[in-house]
PDB file of C-alpha atoms in Angstrom:
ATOM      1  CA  UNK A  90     -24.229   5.062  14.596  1.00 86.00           C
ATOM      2  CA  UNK A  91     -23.720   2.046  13.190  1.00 90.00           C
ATOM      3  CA  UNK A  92     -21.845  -0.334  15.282  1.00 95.00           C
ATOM      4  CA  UNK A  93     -19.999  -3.722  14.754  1.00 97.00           C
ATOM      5  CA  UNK A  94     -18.791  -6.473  17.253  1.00 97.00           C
ATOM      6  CA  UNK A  95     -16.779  -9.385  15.871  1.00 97.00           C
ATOM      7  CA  UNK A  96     -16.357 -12.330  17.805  1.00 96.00           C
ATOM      8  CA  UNK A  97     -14.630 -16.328  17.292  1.00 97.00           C
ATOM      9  CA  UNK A  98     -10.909 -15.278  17.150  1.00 95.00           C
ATOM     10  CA  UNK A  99      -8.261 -17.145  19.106  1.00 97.00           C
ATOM     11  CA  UNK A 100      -5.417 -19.950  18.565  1.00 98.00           C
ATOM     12  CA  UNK A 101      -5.223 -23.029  16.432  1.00 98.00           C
ATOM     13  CA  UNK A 102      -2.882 -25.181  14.829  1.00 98.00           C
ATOM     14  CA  UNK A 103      -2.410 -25.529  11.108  1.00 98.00           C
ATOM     15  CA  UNK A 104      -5.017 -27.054   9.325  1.00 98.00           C
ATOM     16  CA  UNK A 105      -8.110 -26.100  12.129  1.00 98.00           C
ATOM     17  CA  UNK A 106     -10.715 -24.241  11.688  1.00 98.00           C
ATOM     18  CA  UNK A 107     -12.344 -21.200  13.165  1.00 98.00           C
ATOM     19  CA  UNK A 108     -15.944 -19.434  12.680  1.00 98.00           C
ATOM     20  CA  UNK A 109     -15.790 -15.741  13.309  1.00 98.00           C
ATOM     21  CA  UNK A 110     -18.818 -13.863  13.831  1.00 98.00           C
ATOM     22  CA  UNK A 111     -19.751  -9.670  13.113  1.00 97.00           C
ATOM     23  CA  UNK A 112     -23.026  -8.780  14.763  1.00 96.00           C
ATOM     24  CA  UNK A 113     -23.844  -5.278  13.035  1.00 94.00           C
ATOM     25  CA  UNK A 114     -25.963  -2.717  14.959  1.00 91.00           C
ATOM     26  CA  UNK A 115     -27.250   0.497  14.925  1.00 88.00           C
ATOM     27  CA  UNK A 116     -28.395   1.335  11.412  1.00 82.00           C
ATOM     28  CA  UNK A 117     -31.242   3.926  10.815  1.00 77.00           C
ATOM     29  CA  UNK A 118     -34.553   2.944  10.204  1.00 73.00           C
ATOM     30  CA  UNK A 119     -34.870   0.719   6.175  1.00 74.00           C
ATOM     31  CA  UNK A 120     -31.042   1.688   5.706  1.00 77.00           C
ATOM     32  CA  UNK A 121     -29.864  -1.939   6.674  1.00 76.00           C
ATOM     33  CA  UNK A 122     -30.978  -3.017   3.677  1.00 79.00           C
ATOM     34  CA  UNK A 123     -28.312  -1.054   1.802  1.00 85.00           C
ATOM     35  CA  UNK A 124     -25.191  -2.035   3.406  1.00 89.00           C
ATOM     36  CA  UNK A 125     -23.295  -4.982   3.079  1.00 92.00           C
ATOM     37  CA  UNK A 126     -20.621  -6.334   5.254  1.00 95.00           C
ATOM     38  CA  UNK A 127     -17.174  -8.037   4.815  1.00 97.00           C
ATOM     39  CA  UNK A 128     -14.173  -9.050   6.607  1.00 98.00           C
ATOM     40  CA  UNK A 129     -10.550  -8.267   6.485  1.00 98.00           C
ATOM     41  CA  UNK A 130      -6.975  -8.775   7.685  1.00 98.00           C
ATOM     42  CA  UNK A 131      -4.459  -7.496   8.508  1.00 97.00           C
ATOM     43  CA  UNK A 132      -0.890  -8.830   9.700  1.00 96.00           C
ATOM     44  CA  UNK A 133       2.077  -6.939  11.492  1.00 92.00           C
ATOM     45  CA  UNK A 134       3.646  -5.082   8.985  1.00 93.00           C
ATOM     46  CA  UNK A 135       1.293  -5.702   6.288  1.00 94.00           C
ATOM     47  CA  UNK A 136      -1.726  -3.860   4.047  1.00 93.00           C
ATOM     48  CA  UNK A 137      -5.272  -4.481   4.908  1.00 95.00           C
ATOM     49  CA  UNK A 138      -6.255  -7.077   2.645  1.00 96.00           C
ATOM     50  CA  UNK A 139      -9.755  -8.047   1.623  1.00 97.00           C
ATOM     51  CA  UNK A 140     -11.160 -11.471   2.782  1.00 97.00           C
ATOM     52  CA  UNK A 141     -14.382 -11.852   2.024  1.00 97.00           C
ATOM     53  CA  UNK A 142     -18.190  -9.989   1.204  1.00 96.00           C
ATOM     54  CA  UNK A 143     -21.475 -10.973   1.337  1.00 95.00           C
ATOM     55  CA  UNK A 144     -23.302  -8.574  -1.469  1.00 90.00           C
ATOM     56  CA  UNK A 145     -27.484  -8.029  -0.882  1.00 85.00           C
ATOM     57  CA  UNK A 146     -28.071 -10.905  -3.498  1.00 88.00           C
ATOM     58  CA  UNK A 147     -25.900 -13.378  -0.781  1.00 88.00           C
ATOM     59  CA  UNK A 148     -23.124 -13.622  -3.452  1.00 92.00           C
ATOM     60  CA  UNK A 149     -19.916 -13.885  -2.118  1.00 95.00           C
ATOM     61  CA  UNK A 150     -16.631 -12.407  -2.980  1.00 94.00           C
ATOM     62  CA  UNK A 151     -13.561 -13.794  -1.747  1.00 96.00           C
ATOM     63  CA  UNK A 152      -9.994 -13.178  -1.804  1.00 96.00           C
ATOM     64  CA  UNK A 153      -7.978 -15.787  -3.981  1.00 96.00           C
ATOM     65  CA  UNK A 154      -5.844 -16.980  -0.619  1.00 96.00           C
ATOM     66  CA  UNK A 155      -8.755 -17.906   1.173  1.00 97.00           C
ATOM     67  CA  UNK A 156     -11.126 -19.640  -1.731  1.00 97.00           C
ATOM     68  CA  UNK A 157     -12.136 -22.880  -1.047  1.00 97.00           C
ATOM     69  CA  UNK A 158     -10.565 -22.709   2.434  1.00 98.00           C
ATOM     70  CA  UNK A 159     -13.291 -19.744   4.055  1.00 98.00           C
ATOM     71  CA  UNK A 160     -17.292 -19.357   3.306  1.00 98.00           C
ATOM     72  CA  UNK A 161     -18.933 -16.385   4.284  1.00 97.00           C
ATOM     73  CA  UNK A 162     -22.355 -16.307   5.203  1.00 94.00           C
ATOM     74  CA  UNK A 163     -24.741 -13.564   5.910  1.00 92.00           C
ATOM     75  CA  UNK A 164     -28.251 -13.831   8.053  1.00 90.00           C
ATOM     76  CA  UNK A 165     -29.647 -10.279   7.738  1.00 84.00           C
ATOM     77  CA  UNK A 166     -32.411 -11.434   9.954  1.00 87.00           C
ATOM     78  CA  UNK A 167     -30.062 -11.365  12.946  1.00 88.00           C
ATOM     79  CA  UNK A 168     -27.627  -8.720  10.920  1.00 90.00           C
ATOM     80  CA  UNK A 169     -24.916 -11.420  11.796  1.00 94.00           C
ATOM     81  CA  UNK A 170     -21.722 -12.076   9.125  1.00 96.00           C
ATOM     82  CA  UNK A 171     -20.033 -14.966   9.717  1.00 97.00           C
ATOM     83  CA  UNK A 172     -16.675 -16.402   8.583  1.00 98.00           C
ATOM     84  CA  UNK A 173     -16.111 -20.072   8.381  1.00 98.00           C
ATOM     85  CA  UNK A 174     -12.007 -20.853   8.246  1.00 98.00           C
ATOM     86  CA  UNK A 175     -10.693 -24.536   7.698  1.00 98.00           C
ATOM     87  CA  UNK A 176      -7.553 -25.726   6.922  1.00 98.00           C
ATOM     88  CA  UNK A 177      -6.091 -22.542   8.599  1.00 98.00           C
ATOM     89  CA  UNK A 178      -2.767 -21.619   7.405  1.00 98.00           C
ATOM     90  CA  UNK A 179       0.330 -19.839   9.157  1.00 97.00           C
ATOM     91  CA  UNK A 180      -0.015 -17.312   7.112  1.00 97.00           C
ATOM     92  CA  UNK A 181      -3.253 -17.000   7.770  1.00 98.00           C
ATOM     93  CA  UNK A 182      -2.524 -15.124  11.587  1.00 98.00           C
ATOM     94  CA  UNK A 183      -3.849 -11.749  11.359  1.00 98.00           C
ATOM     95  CA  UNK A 184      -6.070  -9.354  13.407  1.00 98.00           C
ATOM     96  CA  UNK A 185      -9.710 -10.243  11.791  1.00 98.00           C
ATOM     97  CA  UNK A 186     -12.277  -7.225  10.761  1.00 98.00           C
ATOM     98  CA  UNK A 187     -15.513  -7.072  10.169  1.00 97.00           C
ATOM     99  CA  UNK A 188     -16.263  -3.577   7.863  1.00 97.00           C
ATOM    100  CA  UNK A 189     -19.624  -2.661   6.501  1.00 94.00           C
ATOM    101  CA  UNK A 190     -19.976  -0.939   2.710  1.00 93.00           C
ATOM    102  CA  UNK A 191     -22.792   0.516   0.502  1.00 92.00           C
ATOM    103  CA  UNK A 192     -23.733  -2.721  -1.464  1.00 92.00           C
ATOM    104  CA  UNK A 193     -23.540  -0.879  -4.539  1.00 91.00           C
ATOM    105  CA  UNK A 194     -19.132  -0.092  -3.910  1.00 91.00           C
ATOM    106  CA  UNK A 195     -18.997  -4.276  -3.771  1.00 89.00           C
ATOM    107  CA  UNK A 196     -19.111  -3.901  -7.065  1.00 86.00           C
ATOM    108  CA  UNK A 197     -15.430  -3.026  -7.300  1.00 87.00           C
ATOM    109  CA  UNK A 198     -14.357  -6.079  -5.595  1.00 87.00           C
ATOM    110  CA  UNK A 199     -11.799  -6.422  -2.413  1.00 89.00           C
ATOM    111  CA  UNK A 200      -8.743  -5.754  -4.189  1.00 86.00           C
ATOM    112  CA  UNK A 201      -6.946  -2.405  -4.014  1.00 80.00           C
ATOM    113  CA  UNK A 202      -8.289   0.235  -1.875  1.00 85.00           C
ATOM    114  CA  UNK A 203     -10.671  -1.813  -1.173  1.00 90.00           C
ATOM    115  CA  UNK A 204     -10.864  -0.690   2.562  1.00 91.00           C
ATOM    116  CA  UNK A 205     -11.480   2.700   1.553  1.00 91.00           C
ATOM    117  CA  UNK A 206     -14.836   2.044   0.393  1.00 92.00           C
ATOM    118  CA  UNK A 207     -16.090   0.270   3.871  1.00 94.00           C
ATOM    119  CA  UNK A 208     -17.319   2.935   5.753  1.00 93.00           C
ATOM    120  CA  UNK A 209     -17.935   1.182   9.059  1.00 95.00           C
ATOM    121  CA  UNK A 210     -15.624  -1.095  11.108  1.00 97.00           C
ATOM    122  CA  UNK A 211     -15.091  -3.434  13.880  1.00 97.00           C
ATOM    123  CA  UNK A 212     -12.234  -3.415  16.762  1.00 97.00           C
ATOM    124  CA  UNK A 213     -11.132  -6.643  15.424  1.00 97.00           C
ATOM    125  CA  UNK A 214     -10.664  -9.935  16.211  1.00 97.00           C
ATOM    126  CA  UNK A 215      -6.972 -11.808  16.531  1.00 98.00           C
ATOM    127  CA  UNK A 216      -6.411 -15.631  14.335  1.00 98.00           C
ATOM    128  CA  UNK A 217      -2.952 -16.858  15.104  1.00 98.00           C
ATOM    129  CA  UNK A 218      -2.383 -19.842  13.206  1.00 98.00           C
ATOM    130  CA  UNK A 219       0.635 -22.199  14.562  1.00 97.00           C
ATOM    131  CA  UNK A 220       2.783 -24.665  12.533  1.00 94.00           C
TER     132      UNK A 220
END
């Protein structure tokens, strides 16, 4: 089962930064290899919305809201994801997940039903952002 445990939320005012961390667990013996992890958000009263992916080459995909502002970063020797966020934003507040996908789905991007393709997910992890 695989399992995964984000970490690094918590408070800051506009224009901080934050590093959020996924440690990813529990995959079967070579399958590691295959998956590829990501983070979303969601706010109150919003969609699930794509943030970022690390793909098995270490290209990144990122939302257009959060380019140049967030750089994701995989070490698949520790099977860690992390998030970097500077100049945080108000609207950035959200609860934070890590999700883990087949490689191959990145393909299709983050946009639109993008979570459906991310088989595996965190509890999450809360950003509040403050004016």
């Amino acid at each position: 089962q695989v399992r995964l445990v984000e970490s690094g939320g918590g408070s800051v005012e506009a224009g901080g930064s934050l590093t959020l961390s996924c440690k990813a667990s529990g995959y079967s013996a070579g399958a590691a290899s295959a998956y590829c992890l990501g983070w979303f958000r969601q706010a109150p009263g919003k969609d699930r919305e794509g943030v970022a992916a690390v793909d098995n080459n270490g290209m990144t995909k990122y939302a257009d809201s959060v380019k140049g502002r967030f750089t994701a970063v995989q070490d698949r020797t520790k099977d860690t994801l992390y998030l970097q966020m500077n100049s945080l934003k108000p609207e950035d507040t959200a609860m934070y997940f890590c999700a883990g996908v087949r490689c191959a789905l990145l393909d299709y991007g983050l946009g639109t039903a993008a979570a459906d393709r991310f088989a595996y997910w965190g509890q999450g992890t809360q950003v509040s952002v403050s004016s």
